[in-house]
Amino acid sequence: SVLHTTHGKQFILCPLSQMQEYLPKDRFCRCHNSFIVNLFHIRRVSSRTIYLTDGRGLSIGRRYMEQFQDQFFGISIKAEV
């Protein structure tokens, strides 16, 4: 797996499912079979694409859509209150 951070890339020898267990659930969400995203680095969401603050776009997988929307829009609502 490749971990993209604000400081560059790091290669990690563990599956995303295992990595996801160690990440804070209120900050990170699985959005695709190949991606876990930091919810606080999302600039915008457009239908099935997440646009990050660095300009990259990530696809949202069909089986992860509902989970992603629940987490992301839950965070967005809390931030506005």
PDB file of N, CA, C and O in Angstrom:
ATOM      1  N   SER A   1       0.843  -1.191   0.000  1.00  0.00           N
ATOM      2  CA  SER A   1       0.000   0.000   0.000  1.00  0.00           C
ATOM      3  C   SER A   1       0.881   1.245   0.000  1.00  0.00           C
ATOM      4  O   SER A   1       1.982   1.237   0.537  1.00  0.00           O
ATOM      5  N   VAL A   2       0.364   2.297  -0.591  1.00  0.00           N
ATOM      6  CA  VAL A   2       1.073   3.576  -0.606  1.00  0.00           C
ATOM      7  C   VAL A   2       0.266   4.559   0.232  1.00  0.00           C
ATOM      8  O   VAL A   2      -0.928   4.727   0.037  1.00  0.00           O
ATOM      9  N   LEU A   3       0.935   5.186   1.176  1.00  0.00           N
ATOM     10  CA  LEU A   3       0.312   6.185   2.034  1.00  0.00           C
ATOM     11  C   LEU A   3       0.741   7.558   1.537  1.00  0.00           C
ATOM     12  O   LEU A   3       1.927   7.872   1.508  1.00  0.00           O
ATOM     13  N   HIS A   4      -0.225   8.361   1.093  1.00  0.00           N
ATOM     14  CA  HIS A   4       0.049   9.723   0.629  1.00  0.00           C
ATOM     15  C   HIS A   4      -0.209  10.662   1.796  1.00  0.00           C
ATOM     16  O   HIS A   4      -1.300  10.676   2.357  1.00  0.00           O
ATOM     17  N   THR A   5       0.785  11.442   2.160  1.00  0.00           N
ATOM     18  CA  THR A   5       0.645  12.403   3.253  1.00  0.00           C
ATOM     19  C   THR A   5       1.008  13.789   2.739  1.00  0.00           C
ATOM     20  O   THR A   5       1.471  13.941   1.609  1.00  0.00           O
ATOM     21  N   THR A   6       0.831  14.775   3.574  1.00  0.00           N
ATOM     22  CA  THR A   6       1.228  16.125   3.187  1.00  0.00           C
ATOM     23  C   THR A   6       2.748  16.242   3.085  1.00  0.00           C
ATOM     24  O   THR A   6       3.258  17.211   2.544  1.00  0.00           O
ATOM     25  N   HIS A   7       3.466  15.229   3.585  1.00  0.00           N
ATOM     26  CA  HIS A   7       4.930  15.223   3.544  1.00  0.00           C
ATOM     27  C   HIS A   7       5.485  14.298   2.468  1.00  0.00           C
ATOM     28  O   HIS A   7       6.689  14.084   2.412  1.00  0.00           O
ATOM     29  N   GLY A   8       4.621  13.715   1.642  1.00  0.00           N
ATOM     30  CA  GLY A   8       5.074  12.823   0.579  1.00  0.00           C
ATOM     31  C   GLY A   8       4.458  11.438   0.679  1.00  0.00           C
ATOM     32  O   GLY A   8       3.491  11.227   1.395  1.00  0.00           O
ATOM     33  N   LYS A   9       5.067  10.484  -0.041  1.00  0.00           N
ATOM     34  CA  LYS A   9       4.573   9.112  -0.077  1.00  0.00           C
ATOM     35  C   LYS A   9       5.384   8.217   0.845  1.00  0.00           C
ATOM     36  O   LYS A   9       6.587   8.402   0.991  1.00  0.00           O
ATOM     37  N   GLN A  10       4.687   7.244   1.431  1.00  0.00           N
ATOM     38  CA  GLN A  10       5.349   6.207   2.216  1.00  0.00           C
ATOM     39  C   GLN A  10       4.774   4.868   1.785  1.00  0.00           C
ATOM     40  O   GLN A  10       3.563   4.742   1.599  1.00  0.00           O
ATOM     41  N   PHE A  11       5.617   3.871   1.630  1.00  0.00           N
ATOM     42  CA  PHE A  11       5.160   2.545   1.251  1.00  0.00           C
ATOM     43  C   PHE A  11       4.980   1.713   2.512  1.00  0.00           C
ATOM     44  O   PHE A  11       5.859   1.681   3.380  1.00  0.00           O
ATOM     45  N   ILE A  12       3.826   1.068   2.615  1.00  0.00           N
ATOM     46  CA  ILE A  12       3.477   0.323   3.821  1.00  0.00           C
ATOM     47  C   ILE A  12       3.128  -1.106   3.424  1.00  0.00           C
ATOM     48  O   ILE A  12       2.395  -1.333   2.457  1.00  0.00           O
ATOM     49  N   LEU A  13       3.648  -2.054   4.182  1.00  0.00           N
ATOM     50  CA  LEU A  13       3.427  -3.461   3.873  1.00  0.00           C
ATOM     51  C   LEU A  13       2.279  -4.044   4.692  1.00  0.00           C
ATOM     52  O   LEU A  13       2.456  -4.968   5.474  1.00  0.00           O
ATOM     53  N   CYS A  14       1.094  -3.490   4.521  1.00  0.00           N
ATOM     54  CA  CYS A  14      -0.095  -4.062   5.150  1.00  0.00           C
ATOM     55  C   CYS A  14      -1.300  -3.716   4.295  1.00  0.00           C
ATOM     56  O   CYS A  14      -1.313  -2.689   3.621  1.00  0.00           O
ATOM     57  N   PRO A  15      -2.309  -4.567   4.305  1.00  0.00           N
ATOM     58  CA  PRO A  15      -3.502  -4.276   3.509  1.00  0.00           C
ATOM     59  C   PRO A  15      -4.281  -3.082   4.067  1.00  0.00           C
ATOM     60  O   PRO A  15      -4.194  -2.773   5.264  1.00  0.00           O
ATOM     61  N   LEU A  16      -5.036  -2.421   3.214  1.00  0.00           N
ATOM     62  CA  LEU A  16      -5.817  -1.260   3.644  1.00  0.00           C
ATOM     63  C   LEU A  16      -6.797  -1.621   4.758  1.00  0.00           C
ATOM     64  O   LEU A  16      -7.030  -0.819   5.654  1.00  0.00           O
ATOM     65  N   SER A  17      -7.371  -2.810   4.695  1.00  0.00           N
ATOM     66  CA  SER A  17      -8.326  -3.209   5.732  1.00  0.00           C
ATOM     67  C   SER A  17      -7.662  -3.222   7.112  1.00  0.00           C
ATOM     68  O   SER A  17      -8.260  -2.807   8.102  1.00  0.00           O
ATOM     69  N   GLN A  18      -6.416  -3.652   7.178  1.00  0.00           N
ATOM     70  CA  GLN A  18      -5.689  -3.661   8.447  1.00  0.00           C
ATOM     71  C   GLN A  18      -5.307  -2.231   8.859  1.00  0.00           C
ATOM     72  O   GLN A  18      -5.417  -1.867  10.025  1.00  0.00           O
ATOM     73  N   MET A  19      -4.874  -1.436   7.897  1.00  0.00           N
ATOM     74  CA  MET A  19      -4.503  -0.051   8.179  1.00  0.00           C
ATOM     75  C   MET A  19      -5.709   0.722   8.718  1.00  0.00           C
ATOM     76  O   MET A  19      -5.586   1.524   9.641  1.00  0.00           O
ATOM     77  N   GLN A  20      -6.873   0.459   8.146  1.00  0.00           N
ATOM     78  CA  GLN A  20      -8.089   1.157   8.540  1.00  0.00           C
ATOM     79  C   GLN A  20      -8.424   0.917  10.013  1.00  0.00           C
ATOM     80  O   GLN A  20      -8.947   1.797  10.686  1.00  0.00           O
ATOM     81  N   GLU A  21      -8.092  -0.242  10.536  1.00  0.00           N
ATOM     82  CA  GLU A  21      -8.359  -0.565  11.942  1.00  0.00           C
ATOM     83  C   GLU A  21      -7.594   0.348  12.902  1.00  0.00           C
ATOM     84  O   GLU A  21      -8.046   0.600  14.007  1.00  0.00           O
ATOM     85  N   TYR A  22      -6.439   0.857  12.469  1.00  0.00           N
ATOM     86  CA  TYR A  22      -5.591   1.672  13.342  1.00  0.00           C
ATOM     87  C   TYR A  22      -5.848   3.177  13.214  1.00  0.00           C
ATOM     88  O   TYR A  22      -5.360   3.952  14.021  1.00  0.00           O
ATOM     89  N   LEU A  23      -6.589   3.571  12.192  1.00  0.00           N
ATOM     90  CA  LEU A  23      -6.842   4.999  11.967  1.00  0.00           C
ATOM     91  C   LEU A  23      -8.085   5.452  12.733  1.00  0.00           C
ATOM     92  O   LEU A  23      -9.047   4.699  12.857  1.00  0.00           O
ATOM     93  N   PRO A  24      -8.095   6.694  13.220  1.00  0.00           N
ATOM     94  CA  PRO A  24      -9.276   7.208  13.932  1.00  0.00           C
ATOM     95  C   PRO A  24     -10.496   7.241  13.007  1.00  0.00           C
ATOM     96  O   PRO A  24     -10.453   7.824  11.922  1.00  0.00           O
ATOM     97  N   LYS A  25     -11.571   6.603  13.431  1.00  0.00           N
ATOM     98  CA  LYS A  25     -12.773   6.493  12.605  1.00  0.00           C
ATOM     99  C   LYS A  25     -13.488   7.831  12.402  1.00  0.00           C
ATOM    100  O   LYS A  25     -14.256   7.976  11.463  1.00  0.00           O
ATOM    101  N   ASP A  26     -13.211   8.798  13.253  1.00  0.00           N
ATOM    102  CA  ASP A  26     -13.841  10.110  13.077  1.00  0.00           C
ATOM    103  C   ASP A  26     -13.065  10.996  12.100  1.00  0.00           C
ATOM    104  O   ASP A  26     -13.499  12.088  11.773  1.00  0.00           O
ATOM    105  N   ARG A  27     -11.927  10.518  11.597  1.00  0.00           N
ATOM    106  CA  ARG A  27     -11.122  11.308  10.658  1.00  0.00           C
ATOM    107  C   ARG A  27     -10.915  10.613   9.315  1.00  0.00           C
ATOM    108  O   ARG A  27     -10.622  11.277   8.322  1.00  0.00           O
ATOM    109  N   PHE A  28     -11.000   9.294   9.283  1.00  0.00           N
ATOM    110  CA  PHE A  28     -10.678   8.539   8.077  1.00  0.00           C
ATOM    111  C   PHE A  28     -11.840   7.651   7.666  1.00  0.00           C
ATOM    112  O   PHE A  28     -12.547   7.107   8.511  1.00  0.00           O
ATOM    113  N   CYS A  29     -12.011   7.503   6.357  1.00  0.00           N
ATOM    114  CA  CYS A  29     -13.112   6.704   5.832  1.00  0.00           C
ATOM    115  C   CYS A  29     -12.651   5.948   4.589  1.00  0.00           C
ATOM    116  O   CYS A  29     -11.955   6.506   3.741  1.00  0.00           O
ATOM    117  N   ARG A  30     -13.067   4.710   4.481  1.00  0.00           N
ATOM    118  CA  ARG A  30     -12.808   3.935   3.262  1.00  0.00           C
ATOM    119  C   ARG A  30     -13.813   4.407   2.225  1.00  0.00           C
ATOM    120  O   ARG A  30     -15.019   4.384   2.449  1.00  0.00           O
ATOM    121  N   CYS A  31     -13.334   4.863   1.083  1.00  0.00           N
ATOM    122  CA  CYS A  31     -14.221   5.374   0.041  1.00  0.00           C
ATOM    123  C   CYS A  31     -14.145   4.544  -1.230  1.00  0.00           C
ATOM    124  O   CYS A  31     -14.897   4.780  -2.170  1.00  0.00           O
ATOM    125  N   HIS A  32     -13.245   3.589  -1.263  1.00  0.00           N
ATOM    126  CA  HIS A  32     -13.029   2.781  -2.459  1.00  0.00           C
ATOM    127  C   HIS A  32     -12.226   1.562  -2.012  1.00  0.00           C
ATOM    128  O   HIS A  32     -11.578   1.600  -0.959  1.00  0.00           O
ATOM    129  N   ASN A  33     -12.251   0.524  -2.802  1.00  0.00           N
ATOM    130  CA  ASN A  33     -11.459  -0.667  -2.472  1.00  0.00           C
ATOM    131  C   ASN A  33      -9.969  -0.332  -2.371  1.00  0.00           C
ATOM    132  O   ASN A  33      -9.227  -0.998  -1.654  1.00  0.00           O
ATOM    133  N   SER A  34      -9.550   0.724  -3.051  1.00  0.00           N
ATOM    134  CA  SER A  34      -8.136   1.105  -3.084  1.00  0.00           C
ATOM    135  C   SER A  34      -7.789   2.338  -2.265  1.00  0.00           C
ATOM    136  O   SER A  34      -6.623   2.725  -2.223  1.00  0.00           O
ATOM    137  N   PHE A  35      -8.779   2.998  -1.637  1.00  0.00           N
ATOM    138  CA  PHE A  35      -8.514   4.275  -0.961  1.00  0.00           C
ATOM    139  C   PHE A  35      -9.138   4.366   0.420  1.00  0.00           C
ATOM    140  O   PHE A  35     -10.279   3.980   0.620  1.00  0.00           O
ATOM    141  N   ILE A  36      -8.368   4.949   1.334  1.00  0.00           N
ATOM    142  CA  ILE A  36      -8.883   5.456   2.610  1.00  0.00           C
ATOM    143  C   ILE A  36      -8.578   6.944   2.578  1.00  0.00           C
ATOM    144  O   ILE A  36      -7.464   7.342   2.242  1.00  0.00           O
ATOM    145  N   VAL A  37      -9.539   7.766   2.927  1.00  0.00           N
ATOM    146  CA  VAL A  37      -9.343   9.210   2.809  1.00  0.00           C
ATOM    147  C   VAL A  37      -9.467   9.886   4.174  1.00  0.00           C
ATOM    148  O   VAL A  37     -10.272   9.476   5.008  1.00  0.00           O
ATOM    149  N   ASN A  38      -8.631  10.911   4.385  1.00  0.00           N
ATOM    150  CA  ASN A  38      -8.741  11.749   5.573  1.00  0.00           C
ATOM    151  C   ASN A  38      -9.863  12.750   5.299  1.00  0.00           C
ATOM    152  O   ASN A  38      -9.770  13.567   4.380  1.00  0.00           O
ATOM    153  N   LEU A  39     -10.918  12.674   6.071  1.00  0.00           N
ATOM    154  CA  LEU A  39     -12.104  13.505   5.838  1.00  0.00           C
ATOM    155  C   LEU A  39     -11.815  15.001   5.943  1.00  0.00           C
ATOM    156  O   LEU A  39     -12.531  15.816   5.373  1.00  0.00           O
ATOM    157  N   PHE A  40     -10.753  15.373   6.650  1.00  0.00           N
ATOM    158  CA  PHE A  40     -10.431  16.783   6.835  1.00  0.00           C
ATOM    159  C   PHE A  40      -9.543  17.339   5.720  1.00  0.00           C
ATOM    160  O   PHE A  40      -9.140  18.498   5.771  1.00  0.00           O
ATOM    161  N   HIS A  41      -9.240  16.496   4.716  1.00  0.00           N
ATOM    162  CA  HIS A  41      -8.462  16.953   3.560  1.00  0.00           C
ATOM    163  C   HIS A  41      -9.299  16.923   2.293  1.00  0.00           C
ATOM    164  O   HIS A  41      -8.763  16.934   1.183  1.00  0.00           O
ATOM    165  N   ILE A  42     -10.619  16.924   2.454  1.00  0.00           N
ATOM    166  CA  ILE A  42     -11.523  16.940   1.308  1.00  0.00           C
ATOM    167  C   ILE A  42     -11.951  18.379   1.035  1.00  0.00           C
ATOM    168  O   ILE A  42     -12.426  19.067   1.926  1.00  0.00           O
ATOM    169  N   ARG A  43     -11.751  18.805  -0.191  1.00  0.00           N
ATOM    170  CA  ARG A  43     -12.177  20.149  -0.595  1.00  0.00           C
ATOM    171  C   ARG A  43     -13.644  20.139  -1.001  1.00  0.00           C
ATOM    172  O   ARG A  43     -14.404  21.006  -0.634  1.00  0.00           O
ATOM    173  N   ARG A  44     -14.018  19.136  -1.836  1.00  0.00           N
ATOM    174  CA  ARG A  44     -15.416  19.028  -2.242  1.00  0.00           C
ATOM    175  C   ARG A  44     -15.704  17.619  -2.730  1.00  0.00           C
ATOM    176  O   ARG A  44     -14.790  16.849  -3.011  1.00  0.00           O
ATOM    177  N   VAL A  45     -16.994  17.318  -2.834  1.00  0.00           N
ATOM    178  CA  VAL A  45     -17.456  16.025  -3.330  1.00  0.00           C
ATOM    179  C   VAL A  45     -18.422  16.303  -4.470  1.00  0.00           C
ATOM    180  O   VAL A  45     -19.316  17.136  -4.345  1.00  0.00           O
ATOM    181  N   SER A  46     -18.210  15.618  -5.585  1.00  0.00           N
ATOM    182  CA  SER A  46     -19.066  15.791  -6.758  1.00  0.00           C
ATOM    183  C   SER A  46     -19.500  14.414  -7.235  1.00  0.00           C
ATOM    184  O   SER A  46     -18.680  13.644  -7.708  1.00  0.00           O
ATOM    185  N   SER A  47     -20.741  14.103  -7.106  1.00  0.00           N
ATOM    186  CA  SER A  47     -21.363  12.813  -7.421  1.00  0.00           C
ATOM    187  C   SER A  47     -20.507  11.653  -6.921  1.00  0.00           C
ATOM    188  O   SER A  47     -20.609  11.279  -5.783  1.00  0.00           O
ATOM    189  N   ARG A  48     -19.617  11.086  -7.716  1.00  0.00           N
ATOM    190  CA  ARG A  48     -18.844   9.910  -7.288  1.00  0.00           C
ATOM    191  C   ARG A  48     -17.343  10.198  -7.189  1.00  0.00           C
ATOM    192  O   ARG A  48     -16.528   9.278  -7.244  1.00  0.00           O
ATOM    193  N   THR A  49     -16.981  11.471  -7.052  1.00  0.00           N
ATOM    194  CA  THR A  49     -15.566  11.846  -6.966  1.00  0.00           C
ATOM    195  C   THR A  49     -15.328  12.733  -5.754  1.00  0.00           C
ATOM    196  O   THR A  49     -16.087  13.647  -5.488  1.00  0.00           O
ATOM    197  N   ILE A  50     -14.229  12.443  -5.050  1.00  0.00           N
ATOM    198  CA  ILE A  50     -13.781  13.253  -3.922  1.00  0.00           C
ATOM    199  C   ILE A  50     -12.603  14.076  -4.420  1.00  0.00           C
ATOM    200  O   ILE A  50     -11.665  13.526  -5.008  1.00  0.00           O
ATOM    201  N   TYR A  51     -12.640  15.384  -4.216  1.00  0.00           N
ATOM    202  CA  TYR A  51     -11.525  16.252  -4.581  1.00  0.00           C
ATOM    203  C   TYR A  51     -10.815  16.678  -3.304  1.00  0.00           C
ATOM    204  O   TYR A  51     -11.425  17.246  -2.403  1.00  0.00           O
ATOM    205  N   LEU A  52      -9.541  16.364  -3.239  1.00  0.00           N
ATOM    206  CA  LEU A  52      -8.738  16.654  -2.053  1.00  0.00           C
ATOM    207  C   LEU A  52      -8.174  18.068  -2.105  1.00  0.00           C
ATOM    208  O   LEU A  52      -8.142  18.711  -3.157  1.00  0.00           O
ATOM    209  N   THR A  53      -7.677  18.525  -0.968  1.00  0.00           N
ATOM    210  CA  THR A  53      -7.120  19.870  -0.886  1.00  0.00           C
ATOM    211  C   THR A  53      -5.874  20.042  -1.758  1.00  0.00           C
ATOM    212  O   THR A  53      -5.527  21.160  -2.121  1.00  0.00           O
ATOM    213  N   ASP A  54      -5.216  18.932  -2.124  1.00  0.00           N
ATOM    214  CA  ASP A  54      -4.038  19.034  -3.002  1.00  0.00           C
ATOM    215  C   ASP A  54      -4.407  18.957  -4.483  1.00  0.00           C
ATOM    216  O   ASP A  54      -3.543  18.923  -5.340  1.00  0.00           O
ATOM    217  N   GLY A  55      -5.723  18.896  -4.784  1.00  0.00           N
ATOM    218  CA  GLY A  55      -6.173  18.890  -6.165  1.00  0.00           C
ATOM    219  C   GLY A  55      -6.451  17.517  -6.746  1.00  0.00           C
ATOM    220  O   GLY A  55      -7.058  17.409  -7.809  1.00  0.00           O
ATOM    221  N   ARG A  56      -5.996  16.458  -6.090  1.00  0.00           N
ATOM    222  CA  ARG A  56      -6.248  15.106  -6.605  1.00  0.00           C
ATOM    223  C   ARG A  56      -7.711  14.735  -6.474  1.00  0.00           C
ATOM    224  O   ARG A  56      -8.392  15.181  -5.561  1.00  0.00           O
ATOM    225  N   GLY A  57      -8.160  13.873  -7.389  1.00  0.00           N
ATOM    226  CA  GLY A  57      -9.519  13.360  -7.340  1.00  0.00           C
ATOM    227  C   GLY A  57      -9.497  11.863  -7.067  1.00  0.00           C
ATOM    228  O   GLY A  57      -8.677  11.141  -7.636  1.00  0.00           O
ATOM    229  N   LEU A  58     -10.364  11.397  -6.184  1.00  0.00           N
ATOM    230  CA  LEU A  58     -10.490   9.977  -5.859  1.00  0.00           C
ATOM    231  C   LEU A  58     -11.902   9.521  -6.163  1.00  0.00           C
ATOM    232  O   LEU A  58     -12.869  10.203  -5.831  1.00  0.00           O
ATOM    233  N   SER A  59     -12.020   8.355  -6.773  1.00  0.00           N
ATOM    234  CA  SER A  59     -13.339   7.790  -7.047  1.00  0.00           C
ATOM    235  C   SER A  59     -13.938   7.225  -5.764  1.00  0.00           C
ATOM    236  O   SER A  59     -13.224   6.711  -4.912  1.00  0.00           O
ATOM    237  N   ILE A  60     -15.256   7.321  -5.676  1.00  0.00           N
ATOM    238  CA  ILE A  60     -15.974   6.699  -4.564  1.00  0.00           C
ATOM    239  C   ILE A  60     -16.579   5.404  -5.112  1.00  0.00           C
ATOM    240  O   ILE A  60     -17.365   5.440  -6.055  1.00  0.00           O
ATOM    241  N   GLY A  61     -16.200   4.287  -4.521  1.00  0.00           N
ATOM    242  CA  GLY A  61     -16.726   3.004  -4.961  1.00  0.00           C
ATOM    243  C   GLY A  61     -18.197   2.848  -4.590  1.00  0.00           C
ATOM    244  O   GLY A  61     -18.641   3.355  -3.556  1.00  0.00           O
ATOM    245  N   ARG A  62     -18.943   2.152  -5.436  1.00  0.00           N
ATOM    246  CA  ARG A  62     -20.377   1.974  -5.194  1.00  0.00           C
ATOM    247  C   ARG A  62     -20.662   1.363  -3.831  1.00  0.00           C
ATOM    248  O   ARG A  62     -21.567   1.804  -3.132  1.00  0.00           O
ATOM    249  N   ARG A  63     -19.896   0.351  -3.449  1.00  0.00           N
ATOM    250  CA  ARG A  63     -20.186  -0.305  -2.172  1.00  0.00           C
ATOM    251  C   ARG A  63     -19.771   0.522  -0.964  1.00  0.00           C
ATOM    252  O   ARG A  63     -20.135   0.226   0.159  1.00  0.00           O
ATOM    253  N   TYR A  64     -19.016   1.605  -1.170  1.00  0.00           N
ATOM    254  CA  TYR A  64     -18.584   2.477  -0.075  1.00  0.00           C
ATOM    255  C   TYR A  64     -19.343   3.800  -0.029  1.00  0.00           C
ATOM    256  O   TYR A  64     -19.148   4.595   0.881  1.00  0.00           O
ATOM    257  N   MET A  65     -20.191   4.060  -1.022  1.00  0.00           N
ATOM    258  CA  MET A  65     -20.858   5.353  -1.155  1.00  0.00           C
ATOM    259  C   MET A  65     -21.662   5.729   0.090  1.00  0.00           C
ATOM    260  O   MET A  65     -21.513   6.833   0.621  1.00  0.00           O
ATOM    261  N   GLU A  66     -22.527   4.845   0.545  1.00  0.00           N
ATOM    262  CA  GLU A  66     -23.390   5.180   1.680  1.00  0.00           C
ATOM    263  C   GLU A  66     -22.574   5.441   2.943  1.00  0.00           C
ATOM    264  O   GLU A  66     -22.812   6.418   3.654  1.00  0.00           O
ATOM    265  N   GLN A  67     -21.597   4.592   3.211  1.00  0.00           N
ATOM    266  CA  GLN A  67     -20.734   4.770   4.384  1.00  0.00           C
ATOM    267  C   GLN A  67     -19.983   6.089   4.303  1.00  0.00           C
ATOM    268  O   GLN A  67     -19.906   6.838   5.281  1.00  0.00           O
ATOM    269  N   PHE A  68     -19.437   6.402   3.120  1.00  0.00           N
ATOM    270  CA  PHE A  68     -18.706   7.659   2.957  1.00  0.00           C
ATOM    271  C   PHE A  68     -19.616   8.861   3.199  1.00  0.00           C
ATOM    272  O   PHE A  68     -19.262   9.781   3.926  1.00  0.00           O
ATOM    273  N   GLN A  69     -20.792   8.859   2.575  1.00  0.00           N
ATOM    274  CA  GLN A  69     -21.713   9.984   2.730  1.00  0.00           C
ATOM    275  C   GLN A  69     -22.100  10.183   4.193  1.00  0.00           C
ATOM    276  O   GLN A  69     -22.129  11.321   4.669  1.00  0.00           O
ATOM    277  N   ASP A  70     -22.385   9.093   4.889  1.00  0.00           N
ATOM    278  CA  ASP A  70     -22.746   9.201   6.305  1.00  0.00           C
ATOM    279  C   ASP A  70     -21.623   9.848   7.111  1.00  0.00           C
ATOM    280  O   ASP A  70     -21.860  10.758   7.902  1.00  0.00           O
ATOM    281  N   GLN A  71     -20.396   9.383   6.890  1.00  0.00           N
ATOM    282  CA  GLN A  71     -19.270   9.934   7.654  1.00  0.00           C
ATOM    283  C   GLN A  71     -18.948  11.363   7.240  1.00  0.00           C
ATOM    284  O   GLN A  71     -18.783  12.237   8.083  1.00  0.00           O
ATOM    285  N   PHE A  72     -18.843  11.618   5.949  1.00  0.00           N
ATOM    286  CA  PHE A  72     -18.431  12.939   5.485  1.00  0.00           C
ATOM    287  C   PHE A  72     -19.470  13.999   5.818  1.00  0.00           C
ATOM    288  O   PHE A  72     -19.150  15.048   6.356  1.00  0.00           O
ATOM    289  N   PHE A  73     -20.717  13.740   5.502  1.00  0.00           N
ATOM    290  CA  PHE A  73     -21.734  14.754   5.751  1.00  0.00           C
ATOM    291  C   PHE A  73     -22.020  14.884   7.238  1.00  0.00           C
ATOM    292  O   PHE A  73     -22.389  15.953   7.693  1.00  0.00           O
ATOM    293  N   GLY A  74     -21.783  13.847   8.012  1.00  0.00           N
ATOM    294  CA  GLY A  74     -21.873  13.951   9.473  1.00  0.00           C
ATOM    295  C   GLY A  74     -20.808  14.888  10.021  1.00  0.00           C
ATOM    296  O   GLY A  74     -21.062  15.725  10.866  1.00  0.00           O
ATOM    297  N   ILE A  75     -19.591  14.783   9.487  1.00  0.00           N
ATOM    298  CA  ILE A  75     -18.480  15.665   9.883  1.00  0.00           C
ATOM    299  C   ILE A  75     -18.786  17.100   9.448  1.00  0.00           C
ATOM    300  O   ILE A  75     -18.589  18.047  10.206  1.00  0.00           O
ATOM    301  N   SER A  76     -19.276  17.282   8.222  1.00  0.00           N
ATOM    302  CA  SER A  76     -19.561  18.622   7.697  1.00  0.00           C
ATOM    303  C   SER A  76     -20.623  19.330   8.534  1.00  0.00           C
ATOM    304  O   SER A  76     -20.501  20.505   8.830  1.00  0.00           O
ATOM    305  N   ILE A  77     -21.654  18.594   8.920  1.00  0.00           N
ATOM    306  CA  ILE A  77     -22.723  19.188   9.718  1.00  0.00           C
ATOM    307  C   ILE A  77     -22.196  19.595  11.089  1.00  0.00           C
ATOM    308  O   ILE A  77     -22.471  20.680  11.577  1.00  0.00           O
ATOM    309  N   LYS A  78     -21.367  18.746  11.704  1.00  0.00           N
ATOM    310  CA  LYS A  78     -20.808  19.059  13.023  1.00  0.00           C
ATOM    311  C   LYS A  78     -19.906  20.290  12.944  1.00  0.00           C
ATOM    312  O   LYS A  78     -19.869  21.107  13.839  1.00  0.00           O
ATOM    313  N   ALA A  79     -19.154  20.429  11.844  1.00  0.00           N
ATOM    314  CA  ALA A  79     -18.246  21.558  11.696  1.00  0.00           C
ATOM    315  C   ALA A  79     -18.990  22.880  11.543  1.00  0.00           C
ATOM    316  O   ALA A  79     -18.497  23.923  11.942  1.00  0.00           O
ATOM    317  N   GLU A  80     -20.201  22.826  10.988  1.00  0.00           N
ATOM    318  CA  GLU A  80     -20.980  24.056  10.777  1.00  0.00           C
ATOM    319  C   GLU A  80     -21.684  24.509  12.048  1.00  0.00           C
ATOM    320  O   GLU A  80     -22.014  25.665  12.181  1.00  0.00           O
ATOM    321  N   VAL A  81     -21.930  23.597  12.985  1.00  0.00           N
ATOM    322  CA  VAL A  81     -22.682  23.943  14.198  1.00  0.00           C
ATOM    323  C   VAL A  81     -21.824  24.688  15.177  1.00  0.00           C
ATOM    324  O   VAL A  81     -20.705  24.725  15.274  1.00  0.00           O
TER     325      VAL A  81
END
